[in-house]
Short mmCIF file of C-alpha atoms in Angstrom, two decimals:
data_model
loop_
_atom_site.label_atom_id
_atom_site.label_comp_id
_atom_site.label_asym_id
_atom_site.label_seq_id
_atom_site.Cartn_x
_atom_site.Cartn_y
_atom_site.Cartn_z
CA MET G 1382 0.00 0.00 0.00
CA GLU G 1383 2.87 2.38 0.77
CA GLU G 1384 4.28 1.76 -2.71
CA ALA G 1385 0.90 2.46 -4.33
CA LEU G 1386 0.50 5.70 -2.38
CA CYS G 1387 3.97 7.14 -2.91
CA ARG G 1388 3.90 10.64 -4.41
CA GLU G 1389 5.35 9.70 -7.83
CA ASN G 1390 2.94 6.80 -8.31
CA VAL G 1391 -0.14 8.82 -7.32
CA LEU G 1392 0.84 11.72 -9.59
CA ALA G 1393 1.30 9.28 -12.49
CA ALA G 1394 -2.13 7.80 -11.71
CA HIS G 1395 -3.71 11.27 -11.65
CA LYS G 1396 -2.12 12.10 -14.99
CA ARG G 1397 -3.51 8.91 -16.56
CA VAL G 1398 -7.03 9.50 -15.19
CA VAL G 1399 -7.06 13.08 -16.50
CA ARG G 1400 -5.77 11.96 -19.90
CA ASN G 1401 -8.44 9.24 -20.14
CA GLY G 1402 -11.17 11.72 -19.23
CA GLY G 1403 -14.55 10.07 -18.97
CA ALA G 1404 -17.81 10.83 -17.19
CA ALA G 1405 -18.16 11.86 -13.57
CA GLY G 1406 -19.24 9.29 -10.99
CA VAL G 1407 -22.02 9.42 -8.40
CA ASP G 1408 -20.52 12.52 -6.71
CA GLY G 1409 -20.51 14.56 -9.93
CA MET G 1410 -16.79 15.41 -9.67
CA THR G 1411 -15.02 15.84 -13.01
CA VAL G 1412 -11.39 15.07 -13.79
CA ASP G 1413 -10.61 18.82 -13.80
CA GLU G 1414 -11.86 19.10 -10.22
CA LEU G 1415 -9.81 16.15 -8.95
CA MET G 1416 -6.51 17.93 -8.27
CA PRO G 1417 -8.04 20.82 -6.27
CA TYR G 1418 -9.99 18.27 -4.22
CA CYS G 1419 -6.86 16.20 -3.56
CA ARG G 1420 -4.88 19.24 -2.44
CA GLU G 1421 -7.45 19.78 0.30
CA HIS G 1422 -8.32 16.20 1.29
CA TRP G 1423 -5.49 13.87 0.19
CA ALA G 1424 -3.78 13.72 3.61
CA ARG G 1425 -6.97 12.36 5.19
CA ILE G 1426 -7.66 9.95 2.30
CA ARG G 1427 -4.09 8.63 2.38
CA GLU G 1428 -4.32 8.05 6.13
CA GLU G 1429 -7.59 6.13 5.68
CA LEU G 1430 -6.05 3.99 2.92
CA LEU G 1431 -2.97 3.16 5.01
CA GLY G 1432 -5.15 2.35 8.00
CA GLY G 1433 -7.56 0.13 6.04
CA ARG G 1434 -10.51 2.46 6.78
CA TYR G 1435 -11.18 3.81 3.27
CA HIS G 1436 -14.54 2.89 1.72
CA PRO G 1437 -15.08 3.51 -2.02
CA GLN G 1438 -18.22 5.26 -3.17
CA PRO G 1439 -20.83 3.35 -5.22
CA VAL G 1440 -20.30 3.16 -8.97
CA LEU G 1441 -22.70 4.82 -11.39
CA ARG G 1442 -24.60 2.36 -13.56
CA VAL G 1443 -24.51 3.24 -17.27
CA GLU G 1444 -25.79 1.12 -20.14
CA ILE G 1445 -24.37 1.41 -23.64
CA PRO G 1446 -25.46 -0.45 -26.80
CA LYS G 1447 -23.44 -3.55 -27.62
CA PRO G 1448 -21.67 -3.61 -31.00
CA GLY G 1449 -24.23 -4.44 -33.66
CA GLY G 1450 -27.06 -3.06 -31.53
CA LYS G 1451 -27.88 -6.42 -29.93
CA GLY G 1452 -28.66 -5.70 -26.29
CA LYS G 1453 -26.98 -3.43 -23.77
CA ARG G 1454 -23.61 -3.56 -22.02
CA MET G 1455 -23.59 -2.49 -18.39
CA LEU G 1456 -20.78 -0.23 -17.18
CA GLY G 1457 -20.03 0.79 -13.61
CA ILE G 1458 -18.39 4.22 -13.54
CA PRO G 1459 -16.40 4.88 -10.34
CA THR G 1460 -15.84 8.42 -9.06
CA VAL G 1461 -12.73 10.13 -10.43
CA LEU G 1462 -11.09 9.80 -6.98
CA ASP G 1463 -11.68 6.05 -6.93
CA ARG G 1464 -10.45 5.82 -10.52
CA MET G 1465 -7.20 7.48 -9.43
CA ILE G 1466 -6.78 5.13 -6.45
CA GLN G 1467 -7.52 2.10 -8.65
CA GLN G 1468 -5.03 3.35 -11.24
CA ALA G 1469 -2.37 3.76 -8.51
CA LEU G 1470 -2.98 0.17 -7.40
CA LEU G 1471 -2.91 -1.05 -11.00
CA GLN G 1472 0.52 0.51 -11.56
CA VAL G 1473 2.08 -1.47 -8.70
CA LEU G 1474 0.10 -4.69 -9.23
CA THR G 1475 0.74 -5.05 -12.98
CA PRO G 1476 4.51 -5.71 -12.58
CA ILE G 1477 3.63 -8.40 -10.02
CA PHE G 1478 0.98 -10.24 -12.02
CA ASP G 1479 1.88 -9.69 -15.67
CA PRO G 1480 5.05 -11.87 -15.72
CA THR G 1481 2.96 -14.76 -14.38
CA PHE G 1482 0.37 -14.61 -17.17
CA SER G 1483 0.28 -17.03 -20.09
CA ASP G 1484 1.94 -16.28 -23.42
CA GLY G 1485 -1.44 -16.87 -25.08
CA SER G 1486 -3.06 -13.96 -23.22
CA TYR G 1487 -3.10 -10.59 -25.04
CA GLY G 1488 -5.84 -8.41 -23.55
CA PHE G 1489 -4.98 -5.37 -21.41
CA ARG G 1490 -1.31 -6.25 -21.01
CA PRO G 1491 1.66 -3.90 -21.49
CA GLY G 1492 3.37 -4.40 -24.84
CA ARG G 1493 0.51 -6.54 -26.18
CA SER G 1494 -2.46 -5.71 -28.36
CA ALA G 1495 -5.39 -7.07 -30.34
CA HIS G 1496 -3.17 -7.11 -33.43
CA GLY G 1497 -0.75 -9.45 -31.69
CA ALA G 1498 -3.61 -11.78 -30.79
CA VAL G 1499 -4.90 -11.83 -34.37
CA LEU G 1500 -1.45 -12.62 -35.78
CA ARG G 1501 -0.92 -15.43 -33.23
CA ALA G 1502 -4.28 -16.92 -34.19
CA GLN G 1503 -3.23 -16.81 -37.85
CA GLU G 1504 -0.03 -18.69 -36.96
CA HIS G 1505 -2.03 -21.48 -35.31
CA MET G 1506 -4.23 -21.86 -38.38
CA ALA G 1507 -1.26 -21.85 -40.75
CA ALA G 1508 0.29 -24.64 -38.65
CA GLY G 1509 -2.62 -26.91 -39.57
CA HIS G 1510 -5.02 -26.29 -36.68
CA ARG G 1511 -7.94 -25.44 -38.92
CA TRP G 1512 -10.82 -25.90 -36.48
CA VAL G 1513 -11.58 -23.32 -33.81
CA ILE G 1514 -13.38 -23.59 -30.48
CA ASP G 1515 -14.80 -20.07 -30.18
CA LEU G 1516 -15.61 -19.60 -26.48
CA ASP G 1517 -18.03 -16.92 -25.31
CA LEU G 1518 -18.35 -16.62 -21.52
CA GLU G 1519 -21.90 -15.79 -20.53
CA LYS G 1520 -22.06 -12.32 -18.91
CA PHE G 1521 -18.48 -12.75 -17.70
CA PHE G 1522 -18.00 -9.36 -16.01
CA ASP G 1523 -21.37 -9.73 -14.25
CA ARG G 1524 -20.70 -13.27 -13.01
CA VAL G 1525 -17.20 -13.12 -11.51
CA ASN G 1526 -17.20 -14.85 -8.12
CA HIS G 1527 -15.55 -12.53 -5.58
CA ASP G 1528 -14.22 -15.28 -3.29
CA ILE G 1529 -12.59 -17.20 -6.13
CA LEU G 1530 -11.08 -14.02 -7.59
CA MET G 1531 -9.74 -12.80 -4.25
CA SER G 1532 -8.16 -16.19 -3.53
CA ARG G 1533 -6.20 -15.87 -6.81
CA VAL G 1534 -5.14 -12.30 -6.00
CA ALA G 1535 -4.01 -13.36 -2.51
CA ARG G 1536 -1.57 -15.86 -4.00
CA TRP G 1537 0.66 -12.95 -5.03
CA VAL G 1538 -0.44 -10.03 -2.83
CA LYS G 1539 0.23 -10.35 0.90
CA ASP G 1540 -0.65 -6.82 2.07
CA LYS G 1541 -4.04 -7.31 3.73
CA ARG G 1542 -4.90 -3.63 3.29
CA VAL G 1543 -4.61 -3.99 -0.48
CA LEU G 1544 -6.70 -7.16 -0.46
CA LEU G 1545 -9.37 -5.47 1.68
CA LEU G 1546 -9.47 -2.44 -0.60
CA ILE G 1547 -9.81 -4.56 -3.75
CA ARG G 1548 -12.67 -6.52 -2.17
CA ARG G 1549 -14.38 -3.27 -1.21
CA TYR G 1550 -14.09 -2.09 -4.80
CA LEU G 1551 -15.66 -5.35 -5.95
CA GLN G 1552 -18.50 -5.02 -3.45
CA ALA G 1553 -19.10 -1.27 -3.83
CA GLY G 1554 -22.78 -0.72 -4.52
CA MET G 1555 -24.17 0.36 -7.86
CA MET G 1556 -26.32 3.48 -8.16
CA GLU G 1557 -29.15 3.72 -10.65
CA GLY G 1558 -31.93 6.25 -10.50
CA GLY G 1559 -30.69 7.54 -7.15
CA LEU G 1560 -30.89 4.10 -5.48
CA VAL G 1561 -27.84 2.04 -4.48
CA SER G 1562 -27.99 -1.74 -4.81
CA PRO G 1563 -25.33 -4.02 -3.22
CA ARG G 1564 -23.14 -6.33 -5.31
CA VAL G 1565 -22.24 -9.89 -4.35
CA GLU G 1566 -20.66 -10.93 -7.67
CA GLY G 1567 -19.20 -9.37 -10.81
CA THR G 1568 -16.57 -6.77 -11.58
CA PRO G 1569 -18.30 -4.08 -13.66
CA GLN G 1570 -16.44 -2.71 -16.64
CA GLY G 1571 -15.45 0.90 -16.19
CA GLY G 1572 -12.79 0.88 -13.46
CA PRO G 1573 -9.03 0.71 -14.16
CA LEU G 1574 -8.62 -2.46 -12.05
CA SER G 1575 -11.30 -4.55 -13.80
CA PRO G 1576 -9.17 -5.64 -16.82
CA LEU G 1577 -6.30 -6.81 -14.59
CA LEU G 1578 -8.68 -8.67 -12.26
CA SER G 1579 -10.30 -10.41 -15.23
CA ASN G 1580 -6.87 -11.55 -16.41
CA VAL G 1581 -6.02 -12.81 -12.90
CA LEU G 1582 -9.15 -14.97 -12.86
CA LEU G 1583 -8.96 -16.23 -16.45
CA ASP G 1584 -5.25 -17.01 -16.14
CA GLU G 1585 -6.40 -20.26 -14.57
CA LEU G 1586 -8.14 -21.13 -17.84
CA ASP G 1587 -4.96 -20.22 -19.74
CA LYS G 1588 -2.83 -22.44 -17.50
CA GLU G 1589 -5.23 -25.35 -17.96
CA LEU G 1590 -5.06 -24.97 -21.76
CA GLU G 1591 -1.25 -24.87 -21.57
CA ARG G 1592 -1.19 -27.97 -19.37
CA ARG G 1593 -3.23 -29.83 -21.97
CA GLY G 1594 -0.93 -28.65 -24.77
CA HIS G 1595 -3.59 -26.73 -26.71
CA ARG G 1596 -2.92 -23.85 -29.09
CA PHE G 1597 -5.04 -20.91 -28.01
CA VAL G 1598 -5.34 -17.11 -27.99
CA ARG G 1599 -7.26 -15.14 -25.38
CA TYR G 1600 -8.08 -11.44 -25.41
CA ALA G 1601 -9.99 -10.50 -22.22
CA ASP G 1602 -13.00 -12.86 -22.14
CA ASP G 1603 -12.73 -13.67 -25.87
CA CYS G 1604 -10.92 -17.03 -26.15
CA ASN G 1605 -10.21 -19.16 -29.25
CA VAL G 1606 -8.71 -22.66 -29.05
CA TYR G 1607 -7.35 -24.21 -32.28
CA VAL G 1608 -7.48 -27.95 -32.97
CA GLN G 1609 -7.15 -30.25 -35.99
CA SER G 1610 -10.61 -31.81 -36.22
CA ARG G 1611 -14.24 -31.22 -35.35
CA THR G 1612 -14.27 -34.28 -33.09
CA ALA G 1613 -11.38 -32.91 -31.05
CA GLY G 1614 -13.10 -29.53 -30.92
CA GLU G 1615 -16.36 -30.94 -29.55
CA ARG G 1616 -14.44 -32.93 -26.94
CA VAL G 1617 -12.42 -29.90 -25.81
CA MET G 1618 -15.53 -27.68 -25.73
CA ALA G 1619 -17.31 -30.12 -23.41
CA SER G 1620 -14.33 -30.50 -21.08
CA LEU G 1621 -13.75 -26.73 -20.88
CA GLU G 1622 -17.41 -26.19 -20.06
CA ARG G 1623 -17.04 -28.55 -17.08
CA PHE G 1624 -13.73 -26.97 -16.02
CA LEU G 1625 -15.09 -23.40 -16.06
CA ALA G 1626 -18.23 -24.35 -14.14
CA LYS G 1627 -16.37 -26.31 -11.47
CA ARG G 1628 -13.21 -24.25 -10.96
CA LEU G 1629 -14.29 -20.68 -11.77
CA ARG G 1630 -18.10 -20.87 -11.58
CA LEU G 1631 -18.41 -19.43 -15.05
CA ARG G 1632 -20.71 -20.57 -17.83
CA ILE G 1633 -20.21 -20.83 -21.58
CA ASN G 1634 -22.84 -19.15 -23.70
CA ARG G 1635 -23.73 -22.03 -26.01
CA ASP G 1636 -25.68 -19.79 -28.39
CA LYS G 1637 -22.61 -17.66 -29.15
CA SER G 1638 -19.91 -20.34 -28.76
CA ALA G 1639 -19.18 -22.86 -31.48
CA VAL G 1640 -16.78 -25.40 -32.94
CA ALA G 1641 -16.33 -24.32 -36.56
CA ARG G 1642 -13.94 -23.46 -39.34
CA PRO G 1643 -12.10 -20.19 -38.58
CA TRP G 1644 -13.28 -18.59 -41.83
CA LYS G 1645 -16.86 -18.97 -40.62
CA ARG G 1646 -16.16 -17.14 -37.35
CA LYS G 1647 -14.66 -13.79 -36.39
CA PHE G 1648 -12.01 -12.95 -33.80
CA LEU G 1649 -11.52 -9.36 -32.64
CA GLY G 1650 -13.23 -8.09 -35.78
CA TYR G 1651 -11.12 -10.15 -38.19
CA SER G 1652 -11.83 -13.31 -40.14
CA VAL G 1653 -9.63 -15.37 -42.51
CA THR G 1654 -9.74 -16.93 -45.95
CA TRP G 1655 -9.98 -20.70 -46.39
CA HIS G 1656 -6.52 -21.05 -47.99
CA ARG G 1657 -3.96 -23.44 -46.52
CA LYS G 1658 -1.99 -20.39 -45.48
CA PRO G 1659 -4.97 -18.28 -44.39
CA LYS G 1660 -5.07 -14.57 -45.15
CA LEU G 1661 -6.53 -12.09 -42.71
CA LYS G 1662 -9.60 -10.14 -43.82
CA VAL G 1663 -12.19 -7.85 -42.27
CA ALA G 1664 -15.10 -9.84 -40.87
CA PRO G 1665 -18.48 -9.11 -42.55
CA GLU G 1666 -19.96 -8.18 -39.14
CA SER G 1667 -17.28 -5.51 -38.73
CA ILE G 1668 -18.18 -3.95 -42.07
CA LYS G 1669 -21.87 -4.02 -41.17
CA ARG G 1670 -21.13 -2.33 -37.83
CA LEU G 1671 -19.07 0.40 -39.54
CA LYS G 1672 -21.82 1.08 -42.06
CA GLY G 1673 -24.27 1.52 -39.19
CA LYS G 1674 -21.97 4.04 -37.53
CA LEU G 1675 -21.46 5.94 -40.78
CA ARG G 1676 -25.21 5.96 -41.49
CA ARG G 1677 -25.83 7.66 -38.15
CA LYS G 1678 -23.24 10.31 -38.97
CA LEU G 1679 -24.61 10.82 -42.47
CA ARG G 1680 -28.16 11.28 -41.14
CA GLN G 1681 -26.85 14.10 -39.00
CA GLY G 1682 -25.39 15.60 -42.18
CA ARG G 1683 -28.70 16.05 -44.01
CA GLY G 1684 -29.20 19.74 -44.58
CA ARG G 1685 -25.52 20.54 -43.97
CA ASN G 1686 -22.82 21.43 -46.45
CA LEU G 1687 -21.42 18.26 -48.05
CA GLY G 1688 -17.84 19.35 -47.39
CA ARG G 1689 -18.50 19.62 -43.64
CA VAL G 1690 -20.10 16.19 -43.61
CA ILE G 1691 -17.06 14.75 -45.36
CA ARG G 1692 -14.64 16.34 -42.89
CA ASP G 1693 -16.54 14.79 -39.97
CA LEU G 1694 -16.05 11.33 -41.51
CA GLY G 1695 -12.23 11.60 -41.58
CA PRO G 1696 -11.47 10.51 -37.97
CA VAL G 1697 -13.84 7.53 -38.24
CA ILE G 1698 -12.25 6.30 -41.48
CA ARG G 1699 -8.71 6.88 -40.23
CA GLY G 1700 -9.30 5.00 -36.96
CA TRP G 1701 -11.11 2.09 -38.61
CA VAL G 1702 -8.44 1.54 -41.26
CA ALA G 1703 -5.68 1.81 -38.62
CA TYR G 1704 -7.24 -1.10 -36.73
CA TYR G 1705 -7.91 -3.25 -39.81
CA ARG G 1706 -4.60 -2.53 -41.53
CA LEU G 1707 -3.53 -6.16 -40.94
CA SER G 1708 -6.08 -7.30 -43.52
CA GLU G 1709 -4.46 -9.01 -46.50
CA VAL G 1710 -7.66 -8.86 -48.56
CA LYS G 1711 -8.29 -5.33 -49.82
CA GLY G 1712 -11.67 -5.94 -51.44
CA SER G 1713 -13.54 -4.73 -48.34
CA PHE G 1714 -11.84 -1.34 -48.54
CA GLU G 1715 -12.78 -0.92 -52.21
CA VAL G 1716 -16.42 -1.85 -51.53
CA LEU G 1717 -16.60 0.60 -48.62
CA ASP G 1718 -15.21 3.39 -50.80
CA GLN G 1719 -17.87 2.78 -53.44
CA TRP G 1720 -20.65 2.55 -50.84
CA LEU G 1721 -19.63 5.77 -49.07
CA ARG G 1722 -19.31 7.77 -52.28
CA ARG G 1723 -22.80 6.65 -53.27
CA LYS G 1724 -24.17 7.64 -49.82
CA LEU G 1725 -22.68 11.12 -50.21
CA ARG G 1726 -24.18 11.53 -53.69
CA CYS G 1727 -27.48 10.38 -52.21
CA ILE G 1728 -27.29 13.16 -49.58
CA GLN G 1729 -26.64 15.70 -52.31
CA TRP G 1730 -29.55 14.45 -54.42
CA ARG G 1731 -31.89 14.73 -51.41
CA GLN G 1732 -30.69 18.27 -50.68
CA TRP G 1733 -31.58 19.43 -54.18
CA LYS G 1734 -35.18 18.32 -53.43
CA ARG G 1735 -37.16 19.66 -56.45
CA GLY G 1736 -36.81 18.50 -60.02
CA ARG G 1737 -36.14 22.04 -61.24
CA THR G 1738 -33.33 22.50 -58.70
CA ARG G 1739 -31.85 19.12 -59.65
CA ARG G 1740 -31.88 20.04 -63.34
CA LYS G 1741 -30.14 23.35 -62.69
CA ARG G 1742 -27.50 21.80 -60.45
CA LEU G 1743 -26.77 18.98 -62.91
CA ILE G 1744 -26.31 21.51 -65.72
CA ALA G 1745 -24.05 23.62 -63.50
CA LEU G 1746 -21.98 20.50 -62.81
CA GLY G 1747 -21.38 19.78 -66.49
CA LEU G 1748 -24.31 17.72 -67.85
CA ASP G 1749 -25.98 18.84 -71.09
CA ALA G 1750 -29.45 20.35 -70.72
CA GLU G 1751 -31.44 17.45 -72.21
CA ARG G 1752 -29.71 14.78 -70.12
CA ALA G 1753 -30.08 16.94 -67.02
CA ARG G 1754 -33.83 17.31 -67.69
CA ARG G 1755 -34.35 13.56 -68.17
CA SER G 1756 -32.25 12.67 -65.12
CA ALA G 1757 -33.95 15.21 -62.84
CA GLY G 1758 -37.42 13.92 -63.73
CA ASN G 1759 -36.80 10.15 -63.90
CA GLY G 1760 -39.05 9.45 -60.87
CA ARG G 1761 -36.53 7.12 -59.26
CA GLY G 1762 -35.53 7.27 -55.58
CA PRO G 1763 -32.44 8.98 -54.13
CA TRP G 1764 -30.41 5.76 -53.70
CA TRP G 1765 -30.97 4.69 -57.32
CA ASN G 1766 -30.02 8.14 -58.60
CA ALA G 1767 -26.92 8.23 -56.37
CA GLY G 1768 -25.62 5.17 -58.21
CA ALA G 1769 -26.65 6.30 -61.68
CA SER G 1770 -24.22 7.62 -64.29
CA HIS G 1771 -25.54 11.18 -64.20
CA MET G 1772 -24.63 11.62 -60.51
CA ASN G 1773 -21.27 9.90 -61.01
CA GLN G 1774 -20.54 12.38 -63.79
CA ALA G 1775 -21.87 15.40 -61.86
CA ILE G 1776 -20.00 14.54 -58.64
CA PRO G 1777 -17.00 12.45 -59.72
CA THR G 1778 -14.63 10.77 -57.27
CA TYR G 1779 -11.94 13.41 -57.70
CA MET G 1780 -14.40 16.14 -56.65
CA LEU G 1781 -15.22 14.28 -53.40
CA SER G 1782 -11.49 13.85 -52.79
CA GLU G 1783 -10.94 17.58 -53.28
CA MET G 1784 -13.65 18.18 -50.69
CA GLY G 1785 -11.59 16.14 -48.22
CA LEU G 1786 -13.06 12.64 -48.53
CA MET G 1787 -10.56 10.09 -47.27
CA SER G 1788 -10.37 6.83 -49.19
CA PHE G 1789 -10.48 3.56 -47.23
CA LEU G 1790 -8.26 1.91 -49.83
CA GLY G 1791 -5.91 4.88 -50.08
CA GLU G 1792 -5.43 5.05 -46.30
CA TYR G 1793 -4.92 1.27 -46.19
CA ARG G 1794 -2.20 1.48 -48.86
CA ARG G 1795 -0.56 4.43 -47.09
CA LEU G 1796 -0.36 2.48 -43.82
CA ALA G 1797 0.90 -0.62 -45.66
CA CYS G 1798 3.72 1.39 -47.25
CA SER G 1799 4.69 3.12 -43.99
CA SER G 1800 4.89 -0.20 -42.15
#
């Protein structure tokens, strides 16, 4: 505890919390208000922490849509003060736990990333393990057993004040609608300590897979095990289901888990081709999710200048391509470019509204008068017109590029060259 609360460590934790930003907790304090509050109260808080008397405040319950819009994900947002204390603990606990973790674990670990996990999975498939056991743990963060988790933490942490504080964070109530409900299980996502604690618990699964000699990759609660046949996969799935229920009191979601070919599943947004040496590609679900996000942005752009709409899309495109730059199949990027250009032409067609306005604008953009008249009055819908030759001629690709439209394929090639 003394190491966690030393001045340098706490200042580093404060800096990280401020940089991460985020919403205020139940007390309404923002990250900008944290330092002034600490200047006045830190001596008392530090004394309570060292004496084992500090009690965290309840976390604020927040629900966000799951990727794809299927259901809600529950977050528990601690106060900014508790986020700083958790971050200070994380900074001293990570060097203790991380060296003990499995080589197949990639989530929330220093020097490791989702890209590393995807590349390791590709290696296993290329080595001939062309069946995957795709494990989905049912409501993992809501079902973590506190006693089992704390027994794993206590194997490496002997300071009882630290153990007591971690348990209090696990059991801190959750506020919703002004009412606080107690927690007897689970480690809600939202606090800095939750990812490390999830790795501590699931490391037992990793060690069991290593003991059995399986090839696997785990990123947080997303675990893939690679075998050479369906029969072996079904056998391993059944045995892991028993192991998780008995040892960790966790359940596999059978509806979302499967034994299948890797090219029929996705892992961290990626899928693969069926070739003997599989190539990475963007999973269809990831493209669908991106289109949904872009549609929401484009709806906000109706009635606005097309150039401003295009500029707002830049950060989304840049971030998405940066994550999927490992893809070895570029067809997805080309398709997305075509789809987005058509969506933008569709917005422009809608903004022109009347046939007379459309005719005038098409003429101004270079179409001859007769073709502009026929195109403006064809009676077809905006999406059809956006893909028709008259709109492609009126608003060519180079014009959208001059307005600032970033190309998925162009950004992908730029990143490929720079790497």
